[in-house]
PDB file of C-alpha atoms in Angstrom:
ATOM      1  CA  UNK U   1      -6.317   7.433  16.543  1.00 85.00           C
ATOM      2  CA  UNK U   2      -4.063   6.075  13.667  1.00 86.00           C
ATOM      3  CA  UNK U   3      -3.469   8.114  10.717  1.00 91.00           C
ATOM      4  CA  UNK U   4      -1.680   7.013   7.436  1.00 94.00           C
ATOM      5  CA  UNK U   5       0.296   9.899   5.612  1.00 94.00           C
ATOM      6  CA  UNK U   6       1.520   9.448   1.670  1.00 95.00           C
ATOM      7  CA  UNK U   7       2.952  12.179  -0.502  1.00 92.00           C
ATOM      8  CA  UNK U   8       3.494  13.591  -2.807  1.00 93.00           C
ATOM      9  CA  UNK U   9      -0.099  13.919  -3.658  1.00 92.00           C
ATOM     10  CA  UNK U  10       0.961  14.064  -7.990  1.00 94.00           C
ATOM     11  CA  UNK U  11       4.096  13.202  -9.590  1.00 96.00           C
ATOM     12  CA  UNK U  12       5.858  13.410 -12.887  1.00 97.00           C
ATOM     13  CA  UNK U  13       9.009  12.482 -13.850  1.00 97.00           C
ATOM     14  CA  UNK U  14      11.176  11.621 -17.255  1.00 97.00           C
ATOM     15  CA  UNK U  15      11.828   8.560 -17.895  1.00 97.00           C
ATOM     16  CA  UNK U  16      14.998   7.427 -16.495  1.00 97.00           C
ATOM     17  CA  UNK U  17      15.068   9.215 -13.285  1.00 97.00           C
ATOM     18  CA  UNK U  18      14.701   7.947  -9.843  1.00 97.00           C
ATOM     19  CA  UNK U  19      11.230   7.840  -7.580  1.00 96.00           C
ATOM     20  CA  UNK U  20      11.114   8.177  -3.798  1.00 96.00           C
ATOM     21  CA  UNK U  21       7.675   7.833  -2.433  1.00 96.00           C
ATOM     22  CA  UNK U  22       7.243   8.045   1.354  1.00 96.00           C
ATOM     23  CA  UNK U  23       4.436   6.788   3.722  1.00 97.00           C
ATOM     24  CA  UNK U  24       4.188   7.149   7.348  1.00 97.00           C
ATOM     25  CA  UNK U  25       1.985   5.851   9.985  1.00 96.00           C
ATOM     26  CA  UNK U  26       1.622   7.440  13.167  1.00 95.00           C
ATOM     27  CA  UNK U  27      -0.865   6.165  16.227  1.00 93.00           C
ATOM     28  CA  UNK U  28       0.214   2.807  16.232  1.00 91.00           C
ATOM     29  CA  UNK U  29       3.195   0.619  16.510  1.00 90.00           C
ATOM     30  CA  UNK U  30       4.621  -2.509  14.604  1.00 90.00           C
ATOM     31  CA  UNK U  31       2.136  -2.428  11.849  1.00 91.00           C
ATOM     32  CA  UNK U  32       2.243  -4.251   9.022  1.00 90.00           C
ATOM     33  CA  UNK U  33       2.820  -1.717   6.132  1.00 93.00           C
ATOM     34  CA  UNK U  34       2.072  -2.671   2.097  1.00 92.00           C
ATOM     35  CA  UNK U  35       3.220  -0.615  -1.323  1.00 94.00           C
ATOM     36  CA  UNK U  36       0.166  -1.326  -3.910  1.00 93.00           C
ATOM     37  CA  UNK U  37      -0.348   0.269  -7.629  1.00 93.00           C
ATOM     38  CA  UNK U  38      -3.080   0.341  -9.406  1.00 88.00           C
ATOM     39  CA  UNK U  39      -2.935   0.603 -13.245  1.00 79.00           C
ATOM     40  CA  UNK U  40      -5.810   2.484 -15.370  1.00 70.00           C
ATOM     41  CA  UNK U  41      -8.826   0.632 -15.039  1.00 65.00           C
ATOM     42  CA  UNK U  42      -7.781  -2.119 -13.371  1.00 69.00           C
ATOM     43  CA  UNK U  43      -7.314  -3.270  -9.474  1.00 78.00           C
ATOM     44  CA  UNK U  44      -5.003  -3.254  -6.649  1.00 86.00           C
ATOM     45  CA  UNK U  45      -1.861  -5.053  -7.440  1.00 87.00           C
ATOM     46  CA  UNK U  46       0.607  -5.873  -4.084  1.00 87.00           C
ATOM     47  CA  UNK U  47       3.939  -4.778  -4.760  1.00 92.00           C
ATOM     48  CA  UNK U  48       5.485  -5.095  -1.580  1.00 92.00           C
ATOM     49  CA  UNK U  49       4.635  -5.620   2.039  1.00 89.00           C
ATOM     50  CA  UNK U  50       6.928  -5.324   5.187  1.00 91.00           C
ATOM     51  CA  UNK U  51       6.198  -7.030   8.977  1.00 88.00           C
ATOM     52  CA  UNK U  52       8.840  -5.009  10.705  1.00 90.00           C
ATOM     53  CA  UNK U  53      11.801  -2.860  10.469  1.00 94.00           C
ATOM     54  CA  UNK U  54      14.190  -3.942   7.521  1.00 90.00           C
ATOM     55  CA  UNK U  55      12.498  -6.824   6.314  1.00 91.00           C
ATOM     56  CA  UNK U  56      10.636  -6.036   2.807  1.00 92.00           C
ATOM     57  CA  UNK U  57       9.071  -8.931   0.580  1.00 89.00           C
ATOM     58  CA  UNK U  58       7.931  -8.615  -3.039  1.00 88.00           C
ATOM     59  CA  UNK U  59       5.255  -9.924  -4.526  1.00 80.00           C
ATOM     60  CA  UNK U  60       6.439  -9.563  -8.495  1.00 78.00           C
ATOM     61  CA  UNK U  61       9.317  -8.660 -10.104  1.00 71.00           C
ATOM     62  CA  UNK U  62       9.797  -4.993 -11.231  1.00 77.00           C
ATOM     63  CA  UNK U  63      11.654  -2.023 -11.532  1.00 88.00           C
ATOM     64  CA  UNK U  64      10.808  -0.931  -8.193  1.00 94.00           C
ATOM     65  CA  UNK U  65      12.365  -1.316  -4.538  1.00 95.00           C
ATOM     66  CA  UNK U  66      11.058  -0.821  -0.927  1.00 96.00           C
ATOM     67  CA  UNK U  67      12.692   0.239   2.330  1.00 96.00           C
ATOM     68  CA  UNK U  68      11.686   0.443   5.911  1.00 97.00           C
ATOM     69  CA  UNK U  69      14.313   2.330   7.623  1.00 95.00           C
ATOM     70  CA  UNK U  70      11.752   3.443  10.709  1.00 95.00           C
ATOM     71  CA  UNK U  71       9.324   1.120  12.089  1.00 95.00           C
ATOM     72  CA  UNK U  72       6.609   3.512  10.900  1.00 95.00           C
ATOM     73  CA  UNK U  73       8.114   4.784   7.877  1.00 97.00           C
ATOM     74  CA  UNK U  74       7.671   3.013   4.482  1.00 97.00           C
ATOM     75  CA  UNK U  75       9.575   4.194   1.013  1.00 97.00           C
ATOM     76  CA  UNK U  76       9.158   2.900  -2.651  1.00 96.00           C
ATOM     77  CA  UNK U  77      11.830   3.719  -4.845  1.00 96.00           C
ATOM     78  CA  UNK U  78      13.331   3.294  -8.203  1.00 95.00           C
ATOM     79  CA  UNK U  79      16.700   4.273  -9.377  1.00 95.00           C
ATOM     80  CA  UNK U  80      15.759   4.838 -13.439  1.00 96.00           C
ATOM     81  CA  UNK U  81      11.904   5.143 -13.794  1.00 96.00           C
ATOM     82  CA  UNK U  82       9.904   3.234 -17.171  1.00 94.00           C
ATOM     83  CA  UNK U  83       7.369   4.407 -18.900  1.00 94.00           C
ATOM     84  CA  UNK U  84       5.256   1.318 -17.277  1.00 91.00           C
ATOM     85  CA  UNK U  85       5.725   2.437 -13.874  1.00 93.00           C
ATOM     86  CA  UNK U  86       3.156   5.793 -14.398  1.00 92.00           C
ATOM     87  CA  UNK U  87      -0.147   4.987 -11.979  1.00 92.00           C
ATOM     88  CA  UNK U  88      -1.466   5.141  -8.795  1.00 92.00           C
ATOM     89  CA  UNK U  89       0.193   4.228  -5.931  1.00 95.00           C
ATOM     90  CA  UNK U  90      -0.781   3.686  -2.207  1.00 94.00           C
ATOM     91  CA  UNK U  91       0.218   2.677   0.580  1.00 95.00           C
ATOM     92  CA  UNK U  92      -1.429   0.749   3.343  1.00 93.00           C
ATOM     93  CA  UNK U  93      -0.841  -0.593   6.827  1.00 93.00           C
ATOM     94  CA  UNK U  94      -2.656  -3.451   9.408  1.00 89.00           C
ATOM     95  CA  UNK U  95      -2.150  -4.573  12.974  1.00 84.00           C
ATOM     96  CA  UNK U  96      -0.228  -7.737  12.752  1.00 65.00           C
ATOM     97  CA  UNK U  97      -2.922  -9.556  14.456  1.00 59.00           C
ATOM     98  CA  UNK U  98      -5.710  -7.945  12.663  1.00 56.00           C
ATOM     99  CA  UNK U  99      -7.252  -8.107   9.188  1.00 74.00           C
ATOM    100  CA  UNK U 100      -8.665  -4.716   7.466  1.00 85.00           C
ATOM    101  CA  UNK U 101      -5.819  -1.905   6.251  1.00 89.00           C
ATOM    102  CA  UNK U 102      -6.180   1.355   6.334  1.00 92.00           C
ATOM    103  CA  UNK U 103      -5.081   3.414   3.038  1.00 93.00           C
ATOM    104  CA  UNK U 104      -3.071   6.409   2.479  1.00 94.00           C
ATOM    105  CA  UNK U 105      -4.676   8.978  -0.299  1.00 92.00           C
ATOM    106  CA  UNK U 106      -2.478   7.681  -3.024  1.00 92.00           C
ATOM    107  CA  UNK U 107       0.113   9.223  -4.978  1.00 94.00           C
ATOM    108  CA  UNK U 108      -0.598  10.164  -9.120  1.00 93.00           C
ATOM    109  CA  UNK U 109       2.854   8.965 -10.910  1.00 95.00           C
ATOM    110  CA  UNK U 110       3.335   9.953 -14.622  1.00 95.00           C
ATOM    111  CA  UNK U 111       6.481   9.194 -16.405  1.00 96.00           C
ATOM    112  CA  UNK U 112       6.926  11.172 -19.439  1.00 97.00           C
TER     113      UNK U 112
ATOM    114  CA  UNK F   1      -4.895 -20.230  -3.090  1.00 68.00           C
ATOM    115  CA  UNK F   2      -7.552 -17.594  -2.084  1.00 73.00           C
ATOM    116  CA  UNK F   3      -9.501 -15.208  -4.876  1.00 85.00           C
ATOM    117  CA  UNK F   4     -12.190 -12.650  -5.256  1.00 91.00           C
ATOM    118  CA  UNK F   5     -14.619 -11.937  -8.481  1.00 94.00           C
ATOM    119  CA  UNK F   6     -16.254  -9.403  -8.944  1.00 95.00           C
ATOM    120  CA  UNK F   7     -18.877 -10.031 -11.121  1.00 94.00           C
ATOM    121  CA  UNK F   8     -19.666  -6.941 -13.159  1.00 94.00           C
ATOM    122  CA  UNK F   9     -16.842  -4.305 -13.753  1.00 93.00           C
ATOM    123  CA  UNK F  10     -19.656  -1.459 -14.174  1.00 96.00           C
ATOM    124  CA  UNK F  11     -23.474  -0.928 -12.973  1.00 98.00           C
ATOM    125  CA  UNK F  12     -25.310   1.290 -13.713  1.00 98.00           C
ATOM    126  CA  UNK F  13     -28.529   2.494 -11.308  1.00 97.00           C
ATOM    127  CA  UNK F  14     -30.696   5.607 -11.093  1.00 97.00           C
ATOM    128  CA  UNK F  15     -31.086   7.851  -7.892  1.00 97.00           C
ATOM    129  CA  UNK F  16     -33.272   6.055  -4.932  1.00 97.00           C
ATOM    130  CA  UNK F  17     -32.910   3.024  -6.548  1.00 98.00           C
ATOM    131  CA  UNK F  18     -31.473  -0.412  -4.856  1.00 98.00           C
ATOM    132  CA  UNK F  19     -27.746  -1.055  -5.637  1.00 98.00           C
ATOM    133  CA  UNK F  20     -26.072  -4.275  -5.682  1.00 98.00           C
ATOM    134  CA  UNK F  21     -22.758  -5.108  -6.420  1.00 98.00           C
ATOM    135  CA  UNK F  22     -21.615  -9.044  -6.579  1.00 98.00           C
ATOM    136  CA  UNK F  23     -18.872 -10.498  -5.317  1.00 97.00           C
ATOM    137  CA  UNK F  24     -17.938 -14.272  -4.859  1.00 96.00           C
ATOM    138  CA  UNK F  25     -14.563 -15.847  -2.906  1.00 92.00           C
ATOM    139  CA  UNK F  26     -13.102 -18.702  -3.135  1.00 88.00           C
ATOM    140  CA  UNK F  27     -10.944 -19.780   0.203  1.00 77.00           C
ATOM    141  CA  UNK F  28      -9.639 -23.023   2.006  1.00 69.00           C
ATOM    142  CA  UNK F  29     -10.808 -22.015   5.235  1.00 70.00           C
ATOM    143  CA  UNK F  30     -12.948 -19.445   6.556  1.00 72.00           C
ATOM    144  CA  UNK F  31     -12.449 -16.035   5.272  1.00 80.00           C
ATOM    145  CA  UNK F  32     -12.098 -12.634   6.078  1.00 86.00           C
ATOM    146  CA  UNK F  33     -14.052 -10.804   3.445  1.00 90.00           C
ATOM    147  CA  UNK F  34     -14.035  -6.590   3.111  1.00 93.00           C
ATOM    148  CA  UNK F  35     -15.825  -4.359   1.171  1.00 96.00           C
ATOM    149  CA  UNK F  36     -13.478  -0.929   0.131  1.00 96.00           C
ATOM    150  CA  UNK F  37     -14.949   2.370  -2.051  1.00 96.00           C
ATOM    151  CA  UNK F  38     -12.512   4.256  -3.886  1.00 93.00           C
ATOM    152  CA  UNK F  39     -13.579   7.846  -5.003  1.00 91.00           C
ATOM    153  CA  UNK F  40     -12.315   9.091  -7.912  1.00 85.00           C
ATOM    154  CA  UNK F  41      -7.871  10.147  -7.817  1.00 80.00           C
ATOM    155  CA  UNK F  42      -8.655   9.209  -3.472  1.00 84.00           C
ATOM    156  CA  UNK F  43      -7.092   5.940  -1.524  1.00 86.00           C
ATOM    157  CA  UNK F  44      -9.356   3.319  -0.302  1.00 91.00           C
ATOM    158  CA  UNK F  45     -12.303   3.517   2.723  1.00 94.00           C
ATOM    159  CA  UNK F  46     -13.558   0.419   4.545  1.00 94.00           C
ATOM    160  CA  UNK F  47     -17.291   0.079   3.885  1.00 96.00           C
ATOM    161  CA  UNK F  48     -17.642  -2.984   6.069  1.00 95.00           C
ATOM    162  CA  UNK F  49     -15.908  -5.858   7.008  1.00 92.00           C
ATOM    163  CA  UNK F  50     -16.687  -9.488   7.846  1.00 90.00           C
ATOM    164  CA  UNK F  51     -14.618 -11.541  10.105  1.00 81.00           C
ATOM    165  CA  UNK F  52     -16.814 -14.291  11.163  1.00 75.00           C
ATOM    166  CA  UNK F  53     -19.504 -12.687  13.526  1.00 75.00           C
ATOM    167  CA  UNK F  54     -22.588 -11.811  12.057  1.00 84.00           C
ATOM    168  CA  UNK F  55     -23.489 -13.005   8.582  1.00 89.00           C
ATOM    169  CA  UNK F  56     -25.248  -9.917   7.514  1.00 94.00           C
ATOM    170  CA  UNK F  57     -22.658  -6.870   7.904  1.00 94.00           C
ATOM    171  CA  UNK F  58     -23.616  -3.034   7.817  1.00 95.00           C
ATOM    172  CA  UNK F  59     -21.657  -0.883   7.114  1.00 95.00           C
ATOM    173  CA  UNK F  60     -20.729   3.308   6.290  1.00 95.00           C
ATOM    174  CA  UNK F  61     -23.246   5.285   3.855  1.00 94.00           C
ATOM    175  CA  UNK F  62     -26.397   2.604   4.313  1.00 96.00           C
ATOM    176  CA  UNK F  63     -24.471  -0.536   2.888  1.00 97.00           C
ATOM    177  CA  UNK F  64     -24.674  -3.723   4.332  1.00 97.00           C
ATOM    178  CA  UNK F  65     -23.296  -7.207   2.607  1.00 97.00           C
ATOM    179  CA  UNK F  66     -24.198 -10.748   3.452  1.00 95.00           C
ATOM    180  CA  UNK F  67     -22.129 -13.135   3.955  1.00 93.00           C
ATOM    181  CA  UNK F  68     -23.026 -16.838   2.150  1.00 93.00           C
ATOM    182  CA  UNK F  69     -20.492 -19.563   2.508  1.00 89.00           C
ATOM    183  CA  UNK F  70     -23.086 -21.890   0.605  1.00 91.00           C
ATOM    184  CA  UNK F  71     -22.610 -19.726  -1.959  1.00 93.00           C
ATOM    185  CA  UNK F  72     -19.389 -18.405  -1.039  1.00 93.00           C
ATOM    186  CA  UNK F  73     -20.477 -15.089  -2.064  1.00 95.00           C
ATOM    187  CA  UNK F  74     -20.332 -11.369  -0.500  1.00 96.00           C
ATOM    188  CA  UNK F  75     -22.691  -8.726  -2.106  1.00 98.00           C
ATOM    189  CA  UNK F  76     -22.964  -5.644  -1.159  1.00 98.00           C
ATOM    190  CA  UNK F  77     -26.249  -3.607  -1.084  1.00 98.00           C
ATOM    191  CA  UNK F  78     -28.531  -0.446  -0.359  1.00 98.00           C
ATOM    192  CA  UNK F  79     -31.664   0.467  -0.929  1.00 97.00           C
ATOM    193  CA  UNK F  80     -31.448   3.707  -2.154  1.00 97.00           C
ATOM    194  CA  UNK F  81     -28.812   5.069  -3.777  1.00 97.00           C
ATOM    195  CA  UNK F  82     -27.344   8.980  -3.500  1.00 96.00           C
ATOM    196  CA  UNK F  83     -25.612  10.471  -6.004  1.00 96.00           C
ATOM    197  CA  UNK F  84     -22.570  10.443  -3.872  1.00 95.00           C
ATOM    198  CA  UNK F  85     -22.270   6.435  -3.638  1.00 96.00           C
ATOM    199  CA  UNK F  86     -20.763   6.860  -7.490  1.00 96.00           C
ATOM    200  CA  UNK F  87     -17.127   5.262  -7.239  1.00 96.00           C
ATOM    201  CA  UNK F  88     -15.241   2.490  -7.516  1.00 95.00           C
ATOM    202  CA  UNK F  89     -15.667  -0.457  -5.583  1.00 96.00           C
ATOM    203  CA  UNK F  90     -13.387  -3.411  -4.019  1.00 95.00           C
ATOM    204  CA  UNK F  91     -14.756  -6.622  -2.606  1.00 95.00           C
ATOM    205  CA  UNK F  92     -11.252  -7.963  -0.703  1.00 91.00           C
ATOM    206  CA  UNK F  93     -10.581 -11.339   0.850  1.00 87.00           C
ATOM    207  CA  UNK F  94      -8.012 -12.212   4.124  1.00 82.00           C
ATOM    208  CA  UNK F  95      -5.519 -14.508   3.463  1.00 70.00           C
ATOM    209  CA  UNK F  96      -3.742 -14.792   6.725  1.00 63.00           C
ATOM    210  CA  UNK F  97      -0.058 -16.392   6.847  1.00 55.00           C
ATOM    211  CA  UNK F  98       1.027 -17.492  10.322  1.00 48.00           C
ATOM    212  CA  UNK F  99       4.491 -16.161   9.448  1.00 46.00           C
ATOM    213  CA  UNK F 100       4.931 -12.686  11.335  1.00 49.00           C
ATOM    214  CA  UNK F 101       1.007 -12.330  11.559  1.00 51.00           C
ATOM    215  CA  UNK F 102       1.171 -11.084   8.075  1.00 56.00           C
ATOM    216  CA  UNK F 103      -2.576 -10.402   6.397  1.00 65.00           C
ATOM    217  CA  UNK F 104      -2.498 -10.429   2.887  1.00 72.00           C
ATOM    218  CA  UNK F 105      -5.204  -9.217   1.397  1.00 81.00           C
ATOM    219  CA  UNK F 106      -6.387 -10.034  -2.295  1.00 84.00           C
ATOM    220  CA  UNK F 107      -8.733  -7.801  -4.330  1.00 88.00           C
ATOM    221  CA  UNK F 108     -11.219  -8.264  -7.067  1.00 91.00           C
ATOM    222  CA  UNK F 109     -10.940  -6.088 -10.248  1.00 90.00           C
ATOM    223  CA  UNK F 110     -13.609  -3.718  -9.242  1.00 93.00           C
ATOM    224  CA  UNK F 111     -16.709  -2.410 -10.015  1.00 95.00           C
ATOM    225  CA  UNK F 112     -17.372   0.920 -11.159  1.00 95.00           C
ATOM    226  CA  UNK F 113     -20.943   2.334 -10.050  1.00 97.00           C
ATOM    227  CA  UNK F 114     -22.146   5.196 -11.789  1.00 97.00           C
ATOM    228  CA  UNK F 115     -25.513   6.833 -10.511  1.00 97.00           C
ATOM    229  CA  UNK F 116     -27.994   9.088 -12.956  1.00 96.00           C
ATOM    230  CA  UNK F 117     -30.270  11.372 -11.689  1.00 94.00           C
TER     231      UNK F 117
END
């Protein structure tokens, strides 16, 4: 079976320092992988999404980047962190010829 | 362009009674339509999913949504509701892009359901 792995769990960090989230996918190959956030009482905004190894596309403009350095390994990052970037973060992946994801447990970001 | 409302952001419904949660789409072609409950500070579950099949879907935890293209809406249901079903929850539409087989999926804001004893 396919699991979907995300940590840390909580984060906070000053303003001004860098972010490394990481997300991993084991069970399956080639899959589709996605960064969302999701502000206070609001929905699920895409940030990025990746088909394959290397290739990262955003869907707005922000502070934030993306890698994919393994085909099952997905990283959000940010060299000097605003106090806009605090929320909840997950990551999610699909088959490529499928439809539903499948969600990691999120990661809690505060910037003080 | 595709897009999902979700018609009330909170309801409010006492133990054992129905629940329903409203969602309509709007697509250019046939959809792929999801419900998703979020628990509170937890990612996302799949509560059901429709993908052309079956117009009435059931799903986890006694929900079940039907599918109306007439009315191009999604709602979700139960008849009874536990004091566990209290969350947060997504009604999500496909939009599929031929490009790489990439599945981009679009959310409404979400509605909050709160259960009282």
């Amino acid at each position: 079976s396919q699991t979907i792995h995300q940590w840390p769990a909580t984060l906070v960090q000053p303003v001004g320092s860098p972010l490394s989230l990481e997300c991993t996918v084991e069970g399956t190959s080639n899959p589709n992988l996605y960064w969302y956030r999701q502000a206070a009482g609001r929905g699920l905004q895409l940030l990025f999404y990746s088909v394959g190894i290397g290739q990262i596309s955003s869907e707005v403009p922000q502070n934030l980047s993306a890698s994919r350095p393994q085909d099952r390994q997905f990283i959000l990052s940010s060299k000097k962190l605003l106090l806009s970037d605090s929320g909840f973060y997950l990551c999610a992946w699909n088959r490529a010829t499928g439809t539903e994801a499948f969600f990691g447990q999120g990661t809690r970001l505060t910037v003080v | 362009a595709q897009s999902v409302t979700q018609l009330d952001s909170h309801v409010s419904v006492s133990e054992g009674t129905p629940v329903l949660l409203r969602c309509n789409y709007s697509s250019s072609y046939s959809p792929s339509l999801f419900w998703y409950v979020q628990h509170p500070n937890k990612g996302l579950q799949l509560l059901l999913k429709y993908t052309s099949a079956a117009t009435l879907v059931k799903g986890i935890n006694g929900f079940e949504a039907e599918f109306k293209k007439s009315e191009t809406s999604f709602h979700l249901t139960k008849p009874s509701a536990h004091m566990s079903d209290a969350a947060e929850y997504f009604c999500v539409v496909s939009e599929s892009r031929f490009s790489g087989g990439y599945n981009k999926l679009i959310f409404g804001a979400g509605t909050r359901l709160a259960v009282h004893p």
